CSV table of C-alpha atoms in Angstrom, one decimal:
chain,number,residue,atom,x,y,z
A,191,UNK,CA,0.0,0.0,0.0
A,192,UNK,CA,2.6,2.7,0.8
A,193,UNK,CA,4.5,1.9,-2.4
A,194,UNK,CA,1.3,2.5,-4.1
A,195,UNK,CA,0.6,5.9,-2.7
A,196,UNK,CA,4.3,6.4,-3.6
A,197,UNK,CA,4.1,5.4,-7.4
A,198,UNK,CA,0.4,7.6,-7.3
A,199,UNK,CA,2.5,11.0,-5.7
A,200,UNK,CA,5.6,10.4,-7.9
A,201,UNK,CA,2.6,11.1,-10.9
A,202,UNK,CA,0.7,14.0,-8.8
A,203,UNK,CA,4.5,15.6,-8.6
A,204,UNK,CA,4.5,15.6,-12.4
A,205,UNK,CA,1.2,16.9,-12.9
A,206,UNK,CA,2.5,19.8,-10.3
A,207,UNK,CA,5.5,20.2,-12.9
A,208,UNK,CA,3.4,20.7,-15.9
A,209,UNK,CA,1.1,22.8,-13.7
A,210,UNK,CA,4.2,25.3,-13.3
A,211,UNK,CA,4.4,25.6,-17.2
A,212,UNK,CA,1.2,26.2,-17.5
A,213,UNK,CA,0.9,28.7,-14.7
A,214,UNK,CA,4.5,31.0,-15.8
A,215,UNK,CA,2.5,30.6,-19.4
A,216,UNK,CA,-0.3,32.6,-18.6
A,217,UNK,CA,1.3,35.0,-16.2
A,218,UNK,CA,3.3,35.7,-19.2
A,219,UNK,CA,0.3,36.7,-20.8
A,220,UNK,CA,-0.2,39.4,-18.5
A,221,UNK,CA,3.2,40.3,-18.7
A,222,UNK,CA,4.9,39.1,-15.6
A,223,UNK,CA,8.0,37.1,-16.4
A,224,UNK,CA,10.8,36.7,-14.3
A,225,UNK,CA,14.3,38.9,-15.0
A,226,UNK,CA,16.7,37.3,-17.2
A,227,UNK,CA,18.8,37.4,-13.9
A,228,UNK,CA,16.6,35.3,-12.1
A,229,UNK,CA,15.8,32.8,-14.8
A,230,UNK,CA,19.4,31.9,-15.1
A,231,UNK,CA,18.8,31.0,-11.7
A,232,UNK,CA,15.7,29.0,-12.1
A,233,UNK,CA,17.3,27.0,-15.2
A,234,UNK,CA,20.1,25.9,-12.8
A,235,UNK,CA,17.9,24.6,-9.9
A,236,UNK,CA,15.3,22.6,-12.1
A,237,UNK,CA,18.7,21.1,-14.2
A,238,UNK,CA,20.0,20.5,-11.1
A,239,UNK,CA,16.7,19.0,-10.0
A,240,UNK,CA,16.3,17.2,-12.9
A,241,UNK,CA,20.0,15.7,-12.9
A,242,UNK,CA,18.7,13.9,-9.3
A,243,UNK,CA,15.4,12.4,-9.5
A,244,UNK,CA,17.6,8.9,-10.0
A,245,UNK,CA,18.3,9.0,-6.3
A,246,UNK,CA,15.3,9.5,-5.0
A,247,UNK,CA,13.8,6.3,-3.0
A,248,UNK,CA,16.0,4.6,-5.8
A,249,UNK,CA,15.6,1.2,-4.1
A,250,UNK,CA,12.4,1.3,-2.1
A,251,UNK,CA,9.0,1.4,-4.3
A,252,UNK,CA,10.5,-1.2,-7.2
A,253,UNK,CA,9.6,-0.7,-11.7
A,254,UNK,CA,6.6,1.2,-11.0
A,255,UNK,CA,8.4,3.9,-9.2
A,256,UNK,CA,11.1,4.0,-11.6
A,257,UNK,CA,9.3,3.9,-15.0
A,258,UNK,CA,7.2,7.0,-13.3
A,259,UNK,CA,10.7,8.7,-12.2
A,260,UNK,CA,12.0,8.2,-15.4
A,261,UNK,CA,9.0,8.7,-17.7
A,262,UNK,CA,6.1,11.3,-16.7
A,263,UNK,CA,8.1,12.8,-14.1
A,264,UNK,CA,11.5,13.2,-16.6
A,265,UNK,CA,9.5,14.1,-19.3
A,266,UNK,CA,7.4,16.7,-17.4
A,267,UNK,CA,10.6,18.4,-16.0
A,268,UNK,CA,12.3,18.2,-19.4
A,269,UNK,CA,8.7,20.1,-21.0
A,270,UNK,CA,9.3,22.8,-18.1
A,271,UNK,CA,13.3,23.2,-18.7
A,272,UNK,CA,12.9,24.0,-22.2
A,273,UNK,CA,10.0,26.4,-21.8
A,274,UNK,CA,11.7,28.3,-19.8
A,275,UNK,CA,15.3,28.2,-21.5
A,276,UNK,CA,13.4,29.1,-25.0
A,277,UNK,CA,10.3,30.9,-25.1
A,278,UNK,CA,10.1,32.4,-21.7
A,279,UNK,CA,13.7,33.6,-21.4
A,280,UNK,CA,12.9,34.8,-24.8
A,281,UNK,CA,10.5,37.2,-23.2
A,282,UNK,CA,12.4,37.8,-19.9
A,283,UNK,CA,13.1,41.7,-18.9
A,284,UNK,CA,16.1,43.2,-18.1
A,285,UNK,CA,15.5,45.3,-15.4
A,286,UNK,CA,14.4,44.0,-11.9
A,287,UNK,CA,12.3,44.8,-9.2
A,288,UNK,CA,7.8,45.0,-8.8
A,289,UNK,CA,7.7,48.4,-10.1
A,290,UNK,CA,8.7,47.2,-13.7
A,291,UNK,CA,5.2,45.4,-14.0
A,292,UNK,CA,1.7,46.0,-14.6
A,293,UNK,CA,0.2,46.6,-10.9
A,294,UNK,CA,3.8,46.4,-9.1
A,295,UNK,CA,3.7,49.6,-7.6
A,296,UNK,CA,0.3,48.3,-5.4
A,297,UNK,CA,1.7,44.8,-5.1
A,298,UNK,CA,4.8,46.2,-3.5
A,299,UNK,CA,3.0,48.3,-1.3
A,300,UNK,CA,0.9,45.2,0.1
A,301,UNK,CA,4.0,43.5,0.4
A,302,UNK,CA,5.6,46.3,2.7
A,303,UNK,CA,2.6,46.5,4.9
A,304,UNK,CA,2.5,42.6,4.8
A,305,UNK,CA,5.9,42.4,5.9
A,306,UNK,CA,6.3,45.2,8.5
A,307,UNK,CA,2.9,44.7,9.7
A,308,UNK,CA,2.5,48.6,9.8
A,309,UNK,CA,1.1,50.8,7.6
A,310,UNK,CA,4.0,53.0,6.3
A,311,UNK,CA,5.1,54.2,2.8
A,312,UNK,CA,8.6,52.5,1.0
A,313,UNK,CA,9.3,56.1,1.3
A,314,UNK,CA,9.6,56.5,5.4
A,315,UNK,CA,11.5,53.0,5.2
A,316,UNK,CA,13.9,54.5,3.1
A,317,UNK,CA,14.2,57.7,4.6
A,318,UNK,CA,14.5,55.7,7.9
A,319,UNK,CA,17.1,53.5,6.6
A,320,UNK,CA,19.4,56.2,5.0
A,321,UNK,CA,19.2,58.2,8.5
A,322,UNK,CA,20.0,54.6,9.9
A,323,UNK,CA,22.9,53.8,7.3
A,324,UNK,CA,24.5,57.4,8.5
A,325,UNK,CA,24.3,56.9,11.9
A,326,UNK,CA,25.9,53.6,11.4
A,327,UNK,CA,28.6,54.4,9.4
A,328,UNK,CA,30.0,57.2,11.6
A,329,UNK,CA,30.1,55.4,14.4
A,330,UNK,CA,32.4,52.8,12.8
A,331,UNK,CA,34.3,55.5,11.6
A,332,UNK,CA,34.7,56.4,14.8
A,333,UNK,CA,36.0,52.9,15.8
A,334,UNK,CA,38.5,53.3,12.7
A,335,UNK,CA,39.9,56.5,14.7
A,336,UNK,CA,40.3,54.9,17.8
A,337,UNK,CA,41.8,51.7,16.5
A,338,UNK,CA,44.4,54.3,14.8
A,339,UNK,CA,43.7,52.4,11.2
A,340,UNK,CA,45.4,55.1,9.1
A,341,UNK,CA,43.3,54.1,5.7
A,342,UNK,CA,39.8,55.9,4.9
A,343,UNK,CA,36.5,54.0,5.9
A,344,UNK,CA,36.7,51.8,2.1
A,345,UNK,CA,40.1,50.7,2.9
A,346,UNK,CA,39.3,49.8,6.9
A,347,UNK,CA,35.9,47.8,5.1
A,348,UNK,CA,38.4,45.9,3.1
A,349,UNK,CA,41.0,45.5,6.1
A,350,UNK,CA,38.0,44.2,7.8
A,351,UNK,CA,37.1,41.3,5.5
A,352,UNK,CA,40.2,40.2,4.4
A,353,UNK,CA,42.3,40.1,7.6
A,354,UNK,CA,43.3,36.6,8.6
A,355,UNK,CA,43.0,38.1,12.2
A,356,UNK,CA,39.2,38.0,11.6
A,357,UNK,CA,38.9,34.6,10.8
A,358,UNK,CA,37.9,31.3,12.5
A,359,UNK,CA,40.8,29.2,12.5
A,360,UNK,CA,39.1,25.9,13.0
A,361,UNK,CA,35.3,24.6,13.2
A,362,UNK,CA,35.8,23.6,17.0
A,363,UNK,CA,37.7,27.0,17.8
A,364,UNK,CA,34.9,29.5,16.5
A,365,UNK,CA,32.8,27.1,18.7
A,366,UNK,CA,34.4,27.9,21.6
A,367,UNK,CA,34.8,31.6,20.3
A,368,UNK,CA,30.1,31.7,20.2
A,369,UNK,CA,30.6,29.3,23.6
A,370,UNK,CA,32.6,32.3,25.3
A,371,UNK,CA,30.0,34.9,24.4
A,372,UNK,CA,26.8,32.0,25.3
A,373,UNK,CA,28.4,32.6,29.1
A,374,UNK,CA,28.9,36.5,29.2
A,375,UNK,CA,25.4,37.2,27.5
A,376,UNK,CA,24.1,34.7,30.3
A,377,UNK,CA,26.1,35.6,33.5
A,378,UNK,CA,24.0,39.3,32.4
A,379,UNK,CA,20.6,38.1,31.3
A,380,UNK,CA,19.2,38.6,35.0
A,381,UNK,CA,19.7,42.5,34.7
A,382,UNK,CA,17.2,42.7,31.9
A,383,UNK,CA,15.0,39.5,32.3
A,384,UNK,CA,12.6,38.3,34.9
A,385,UNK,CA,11.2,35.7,32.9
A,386,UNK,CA,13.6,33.2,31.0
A,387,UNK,CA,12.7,30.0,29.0
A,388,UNK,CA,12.8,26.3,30.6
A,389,UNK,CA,14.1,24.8,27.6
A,390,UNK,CA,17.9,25.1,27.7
A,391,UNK,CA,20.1,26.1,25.0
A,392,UNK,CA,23.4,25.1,23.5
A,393,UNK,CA,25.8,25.8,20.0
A,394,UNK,CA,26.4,22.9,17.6
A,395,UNK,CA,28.0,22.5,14.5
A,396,UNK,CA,26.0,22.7,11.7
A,397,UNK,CA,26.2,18.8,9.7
A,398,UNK,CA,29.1,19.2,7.4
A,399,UNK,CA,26.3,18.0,4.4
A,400,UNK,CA,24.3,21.0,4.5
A,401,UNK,CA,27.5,23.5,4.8
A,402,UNK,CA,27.5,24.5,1.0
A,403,UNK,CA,23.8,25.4,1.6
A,404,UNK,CA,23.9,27.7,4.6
A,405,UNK,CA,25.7,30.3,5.3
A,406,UNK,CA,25.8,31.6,8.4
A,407,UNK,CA,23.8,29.1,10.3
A,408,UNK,CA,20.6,28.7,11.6
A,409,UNK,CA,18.5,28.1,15.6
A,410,UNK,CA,16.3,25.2,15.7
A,411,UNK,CA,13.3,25.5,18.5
A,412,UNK,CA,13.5,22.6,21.0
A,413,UNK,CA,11.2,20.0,19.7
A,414,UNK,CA,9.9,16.1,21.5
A,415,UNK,CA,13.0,14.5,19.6
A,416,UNK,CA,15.8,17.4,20.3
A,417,UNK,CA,14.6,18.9,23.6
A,418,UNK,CA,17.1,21.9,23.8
A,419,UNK,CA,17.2,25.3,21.5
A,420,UNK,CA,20.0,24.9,19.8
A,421,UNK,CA,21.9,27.9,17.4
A,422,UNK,CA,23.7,24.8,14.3
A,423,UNK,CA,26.4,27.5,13.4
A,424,UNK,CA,28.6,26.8,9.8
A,425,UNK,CA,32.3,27.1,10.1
A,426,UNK,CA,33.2,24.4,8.0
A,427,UNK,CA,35.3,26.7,5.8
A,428,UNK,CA,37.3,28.8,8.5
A,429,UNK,CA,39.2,30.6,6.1
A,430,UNK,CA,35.5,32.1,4.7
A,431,UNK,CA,34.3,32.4,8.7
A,432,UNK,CA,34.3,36.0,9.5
A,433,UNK,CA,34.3,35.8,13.8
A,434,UNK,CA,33.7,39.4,13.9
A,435,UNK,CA,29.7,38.7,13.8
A,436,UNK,CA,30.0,36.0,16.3
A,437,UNK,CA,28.3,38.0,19.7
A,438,UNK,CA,25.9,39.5,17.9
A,439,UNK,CA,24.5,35.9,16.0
A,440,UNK,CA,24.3,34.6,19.5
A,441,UNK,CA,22.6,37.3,20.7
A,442,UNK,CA,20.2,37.2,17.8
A,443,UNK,CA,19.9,33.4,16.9
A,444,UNK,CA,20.3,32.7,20.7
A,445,UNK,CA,19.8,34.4,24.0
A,446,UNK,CA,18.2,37.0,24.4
A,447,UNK,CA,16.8,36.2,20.8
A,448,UNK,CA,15.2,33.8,18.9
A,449,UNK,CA,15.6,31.3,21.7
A,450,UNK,CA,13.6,33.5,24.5
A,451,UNK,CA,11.3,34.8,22.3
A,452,UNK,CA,10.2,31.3,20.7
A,453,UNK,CA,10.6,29.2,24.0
A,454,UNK,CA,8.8,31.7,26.2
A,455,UNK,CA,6.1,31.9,23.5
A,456,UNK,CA,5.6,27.7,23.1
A,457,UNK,CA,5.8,27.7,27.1
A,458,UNK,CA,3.0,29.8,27.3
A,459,UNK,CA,0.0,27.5,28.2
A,460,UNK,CA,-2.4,30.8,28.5
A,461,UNK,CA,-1.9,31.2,24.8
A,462,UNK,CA,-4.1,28.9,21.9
A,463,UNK,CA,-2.2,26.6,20.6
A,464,UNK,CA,-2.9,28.6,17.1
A,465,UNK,CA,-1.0,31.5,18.7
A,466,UNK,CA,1.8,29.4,21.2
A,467,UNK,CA,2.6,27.5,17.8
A,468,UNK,CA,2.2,29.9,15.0
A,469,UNK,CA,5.1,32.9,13.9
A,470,UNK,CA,3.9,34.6,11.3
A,471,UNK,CA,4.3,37.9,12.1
A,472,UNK,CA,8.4,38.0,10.4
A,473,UNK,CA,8.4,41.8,11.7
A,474,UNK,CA,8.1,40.4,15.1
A,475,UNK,CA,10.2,37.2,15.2
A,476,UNK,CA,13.3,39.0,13.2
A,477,UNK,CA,12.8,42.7,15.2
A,478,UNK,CA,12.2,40.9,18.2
A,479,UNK,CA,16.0,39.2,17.5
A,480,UNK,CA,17.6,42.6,16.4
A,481,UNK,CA,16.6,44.2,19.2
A,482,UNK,CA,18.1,41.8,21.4
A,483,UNK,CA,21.3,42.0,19.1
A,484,UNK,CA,21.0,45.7,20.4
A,485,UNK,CA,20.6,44.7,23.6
A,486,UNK,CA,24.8,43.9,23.8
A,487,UNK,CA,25.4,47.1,24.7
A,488,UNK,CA,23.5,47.6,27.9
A,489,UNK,CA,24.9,44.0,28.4
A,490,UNK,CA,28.5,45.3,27.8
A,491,UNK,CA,29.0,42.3,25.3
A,492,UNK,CA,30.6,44.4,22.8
A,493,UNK,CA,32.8,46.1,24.9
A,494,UNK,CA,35.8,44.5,22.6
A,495,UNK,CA,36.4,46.4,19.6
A,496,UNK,CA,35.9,43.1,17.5
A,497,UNK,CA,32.4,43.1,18.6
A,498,UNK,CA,31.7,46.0,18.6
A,499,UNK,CA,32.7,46.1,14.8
A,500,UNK,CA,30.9,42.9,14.3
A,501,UNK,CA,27.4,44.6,15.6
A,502,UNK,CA,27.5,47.0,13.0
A,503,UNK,CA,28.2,45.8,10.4
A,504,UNK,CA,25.2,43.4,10.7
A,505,UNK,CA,23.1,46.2,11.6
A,506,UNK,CA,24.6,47.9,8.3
A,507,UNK,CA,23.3,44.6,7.0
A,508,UNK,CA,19.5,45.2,7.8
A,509,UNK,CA,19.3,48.8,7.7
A,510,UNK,CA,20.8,48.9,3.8
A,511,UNK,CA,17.9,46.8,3.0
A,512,UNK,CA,15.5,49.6,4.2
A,513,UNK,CA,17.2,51.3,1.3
A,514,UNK,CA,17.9,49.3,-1.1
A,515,UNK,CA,14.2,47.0,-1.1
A,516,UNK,CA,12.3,50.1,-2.0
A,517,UNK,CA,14.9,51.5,-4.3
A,518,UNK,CA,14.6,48.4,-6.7
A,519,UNK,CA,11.1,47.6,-6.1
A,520,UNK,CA,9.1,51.2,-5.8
A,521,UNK,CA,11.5,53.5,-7.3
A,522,UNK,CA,13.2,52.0,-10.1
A,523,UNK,CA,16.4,52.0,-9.3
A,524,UNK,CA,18.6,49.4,-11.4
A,525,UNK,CA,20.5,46.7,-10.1
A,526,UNK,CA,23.7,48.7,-10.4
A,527,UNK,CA,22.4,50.9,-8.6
A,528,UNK,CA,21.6,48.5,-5.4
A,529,UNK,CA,24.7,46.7,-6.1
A,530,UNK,CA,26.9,50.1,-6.2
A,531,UNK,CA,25.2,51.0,-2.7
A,532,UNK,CA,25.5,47.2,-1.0
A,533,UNK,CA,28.9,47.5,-2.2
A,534,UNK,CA,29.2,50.6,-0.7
A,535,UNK,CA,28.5,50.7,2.7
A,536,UNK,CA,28.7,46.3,3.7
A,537,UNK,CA,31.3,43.8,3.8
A,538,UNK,CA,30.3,41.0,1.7
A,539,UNK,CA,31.6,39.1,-1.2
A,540,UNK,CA,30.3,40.3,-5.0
A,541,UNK,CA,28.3,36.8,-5.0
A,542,UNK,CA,27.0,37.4,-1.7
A,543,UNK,CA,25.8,41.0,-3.1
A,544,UNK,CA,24.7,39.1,-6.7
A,545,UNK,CA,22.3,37.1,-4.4
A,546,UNK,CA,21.1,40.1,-2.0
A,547,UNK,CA,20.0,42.2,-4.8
A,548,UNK,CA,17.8,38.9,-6.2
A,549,UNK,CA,16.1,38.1,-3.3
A,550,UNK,CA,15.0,42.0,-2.7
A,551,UNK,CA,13.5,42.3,-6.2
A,552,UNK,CA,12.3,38.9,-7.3
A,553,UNK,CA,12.9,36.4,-4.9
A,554,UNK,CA,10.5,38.0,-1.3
A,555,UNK,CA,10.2,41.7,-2.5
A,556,UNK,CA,9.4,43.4,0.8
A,557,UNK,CA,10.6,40.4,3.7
A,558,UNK,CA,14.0,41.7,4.2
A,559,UNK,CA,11.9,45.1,5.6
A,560,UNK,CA,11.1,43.2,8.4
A,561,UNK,CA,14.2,42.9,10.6
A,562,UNK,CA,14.9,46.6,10.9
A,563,UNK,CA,11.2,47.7,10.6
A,564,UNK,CA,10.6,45.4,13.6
A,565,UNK,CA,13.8,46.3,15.6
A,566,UNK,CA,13.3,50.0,15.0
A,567,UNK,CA,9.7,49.9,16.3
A,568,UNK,CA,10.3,48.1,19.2
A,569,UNK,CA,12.9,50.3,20.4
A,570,UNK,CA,10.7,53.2,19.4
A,571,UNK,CA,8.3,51.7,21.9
A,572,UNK,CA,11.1,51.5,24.0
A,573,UNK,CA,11.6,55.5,24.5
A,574,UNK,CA,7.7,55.8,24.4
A,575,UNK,CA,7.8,53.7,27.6
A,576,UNK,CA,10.7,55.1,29.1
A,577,UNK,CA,9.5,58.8,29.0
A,578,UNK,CA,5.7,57.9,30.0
A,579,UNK,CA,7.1,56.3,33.0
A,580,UNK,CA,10.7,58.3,33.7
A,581,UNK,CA,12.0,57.1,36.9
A,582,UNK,CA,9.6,54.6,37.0
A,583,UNK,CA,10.6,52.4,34.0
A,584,UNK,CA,11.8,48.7,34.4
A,585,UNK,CA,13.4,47.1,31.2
A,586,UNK,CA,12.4,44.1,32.9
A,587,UNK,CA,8.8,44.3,32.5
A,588,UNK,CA,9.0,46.2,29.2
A,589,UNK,CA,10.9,43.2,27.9
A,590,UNK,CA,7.9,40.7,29.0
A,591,UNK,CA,5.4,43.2,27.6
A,592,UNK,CA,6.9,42.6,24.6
A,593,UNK,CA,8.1,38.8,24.1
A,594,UNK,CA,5.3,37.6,27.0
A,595,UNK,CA,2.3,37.2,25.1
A,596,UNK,CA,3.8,35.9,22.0
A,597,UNK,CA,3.9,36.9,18.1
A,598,UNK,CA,1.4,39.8,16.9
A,599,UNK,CA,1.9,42.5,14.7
A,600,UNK,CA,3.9,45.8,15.3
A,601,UNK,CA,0.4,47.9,15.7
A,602,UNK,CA,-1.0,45.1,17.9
A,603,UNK,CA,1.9,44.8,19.8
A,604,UNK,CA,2.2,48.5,20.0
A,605,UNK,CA,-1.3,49.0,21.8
A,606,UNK,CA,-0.6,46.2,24.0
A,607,UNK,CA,2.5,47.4,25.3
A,608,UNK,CA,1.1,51.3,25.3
A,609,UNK,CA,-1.9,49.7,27.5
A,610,UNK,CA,0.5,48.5,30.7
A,611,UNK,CA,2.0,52.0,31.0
A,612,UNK,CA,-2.0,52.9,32.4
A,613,UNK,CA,-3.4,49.1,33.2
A,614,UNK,CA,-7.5,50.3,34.4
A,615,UNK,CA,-8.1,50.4,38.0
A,616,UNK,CA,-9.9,47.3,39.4
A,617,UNK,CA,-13.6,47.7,40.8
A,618,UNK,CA,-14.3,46.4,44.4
């Protein structure tokens, strides 16, 4: 029986295949085609797809499976491969981003208030973010100074990702490197929490097989079969292992981040299980983790230059996106453009830019809003708080304002928090 239902979803998978021609087919109709950037991209994973069908189940469901595998389901994928190398690359644009097509400028503007949860304009992002990019970039100018670097800020960027200094020198040795910041952010966790998750928390390795697929890392919530929250970080190519991120990715991925935030809310037995179980508000999750990133300075974890450093340039990371997300997808800007600015301002690799500038304009037009929309809203909120109650403040309660009821929006959250500050007087 199961290698029945096998042999009959091997033949739903290519129907679902020939579906996908038929679907790009008539959005071409209506003019929405991918960029020819993007469909270089999308020839290479269904090649690469394509190339290993073989090996899946390739000894388990028997003929049936295989004359499916390497009949309908071949064929279909072959159908779909030259479709898209022929007549719809044919047809493919040049430029990127939503505005380019018919009804982009609306989509795009869904998509922001999708993503941030908020309403606001792609214009106050990027007014936001270039205000944020400025801010950012003097103060690591001002850590040039002070480090005495003698270069100008391009030439302390370059110093800065290229320095063997910088780098992991082994998989086990930038474990102990996050390990060594796990304990400092702990040992200083009690000054800013009063509530902290049961489930523990720990750094692994991430499995050498999925190394060429991930780049940083990635946290994994505790689960029945792996009961501790647990940050899988990749340094399986040390000399490509920056270290100067490392205290703010635990921070983030970690504690006070993604593993607080996600344990408290699954802990919470008050909650439905719709809402202890359910993250869908990106804005909140990823702000939520930025703002704890933030949170290293009040912690005095990036007391070190290194860190220090290492903070903002990932907050370069997520603010640049407040400019460059809008600039490709509501005002037209061309991927030189985005990749001129990226290029710029960050420290990454001309592939890692390549891929940035994708995923803004074709790939989730409006997600990457969400880490600095969220963080910047929460702290926001923060200062609100802070001079409604002056003296009175406790960062301890603010923080299980935010993080104790679990995931909402940004204008949810905002009322909710704005609504302890004068909680109503109980009746006799």
């Amino acid at each position: 029986a199961d290698a029945s239902r096998y042999v009959k979803l091997l033949r739903d998978f290519a129907r679902l295949v020939r579906s996908i021609r038929a679907f790009l087919q008539e959005q071409q109709t209506r003019g929405v085609v991918l960029p020819v950037a993007e469909v270089d991209a999308v020839s290479a994973m269904l090649r690469s797809t394509m190339a290993n069908l073989v090996i899946f189940e390739r000894e388990a469901a028997g003929d049936a499976a295989h004359g499916v595998i390497d009949g309908e389901l071949r064929s279909a994928f072959e159908e779909l491969v030259a479709f898209v190398d022929g007549e719809y690359r044919a047809n493919a644009p040049q430029p990127i981003g939503l505005c380019h097509y018919p009804g982009g400028d609306e989509y795009y503007a869904y998509l922001v208030e999708r993503h941030t949860t908020m309403t606001v304009t792609p214009g106050e992002l990027q007014r936001r973010g270039y205000e944020e990019v400025e801010r950012l970039e003097h103060e690591l100018d001002e850590l040039r100074r002070s480090m005495r670097f003698t270069g100008d800020a391009r030439a302390f960027k370059e110093y800065l990702s290229a320095d063997r200094r910088f780098f992991a020198e082994s998989v086990q040795g930038y474990g102990e490197r996050l390990e060594r910041y796990v304990a400092r952010v702990t040992n200083r966790v009690p000054s800013l929490f009063s509530a902290t998750p049961v489930a523990e928390y720990v750094v692994e390795p991430l499995s050498q097989e999925l190394a060429g697929a991930q780049t940083f890392g990635y946290y994994e919530p505790p689960s029945p079969r792996h009961p501790v929250g647990t940050y899988f970080y990749n340094a399986w190519h040390p000399e490509r292992t920056s270290t100067l991120s490392a205290a703010s990715l635990i921070l983030h991925e970690l504690i006070p981040g993604h593993h607080f935030q996600i344990c408290l809310q699954k802990e919470n037995t008050a909650l439905p299980a719709l809402r202890r179980h359910g993250f869908a508000e990106t804005a909140f999750v990823e702000g939520w983790a930025e703002y704890a990133a933030q949170l290293g300075f009040e912690m005095g974890v990036y007391d070190e230059d290194v860190a220090h450093i290492g903070r903002l340039l990932q907050d370069l990371m997520v603010s640049a996106r407040l400019v460059v997300d809008p600039g490709l997808n509501a005002f037209g800007w061309s991927r030189e453009r985005a990749t001129e600015f990226l290029r710029e301002h960050l420290v990454l690799s001309e592939e890692q830019i390549a891929s940035e500038t994708l995923r803004y304009a074709t790939d989730l037009p409006g997600q990457a809003l969400a880490y600095k929309a969220g963080e910047l809203a929460i702290l926001d909120l923060r200062r609100h708080c802070e001079e409604s109650l002056k003296g009175a403040f406790d960062v301890k309660a603010f923080h299980r304002w935010v993080i104790g009821s679990g995931s909402m929006t940004l204008t949810t959250l905002r009322a909710h928090v704005t609504a302890q500050l004068s909680p109503p007087e109980r009746t006799r």
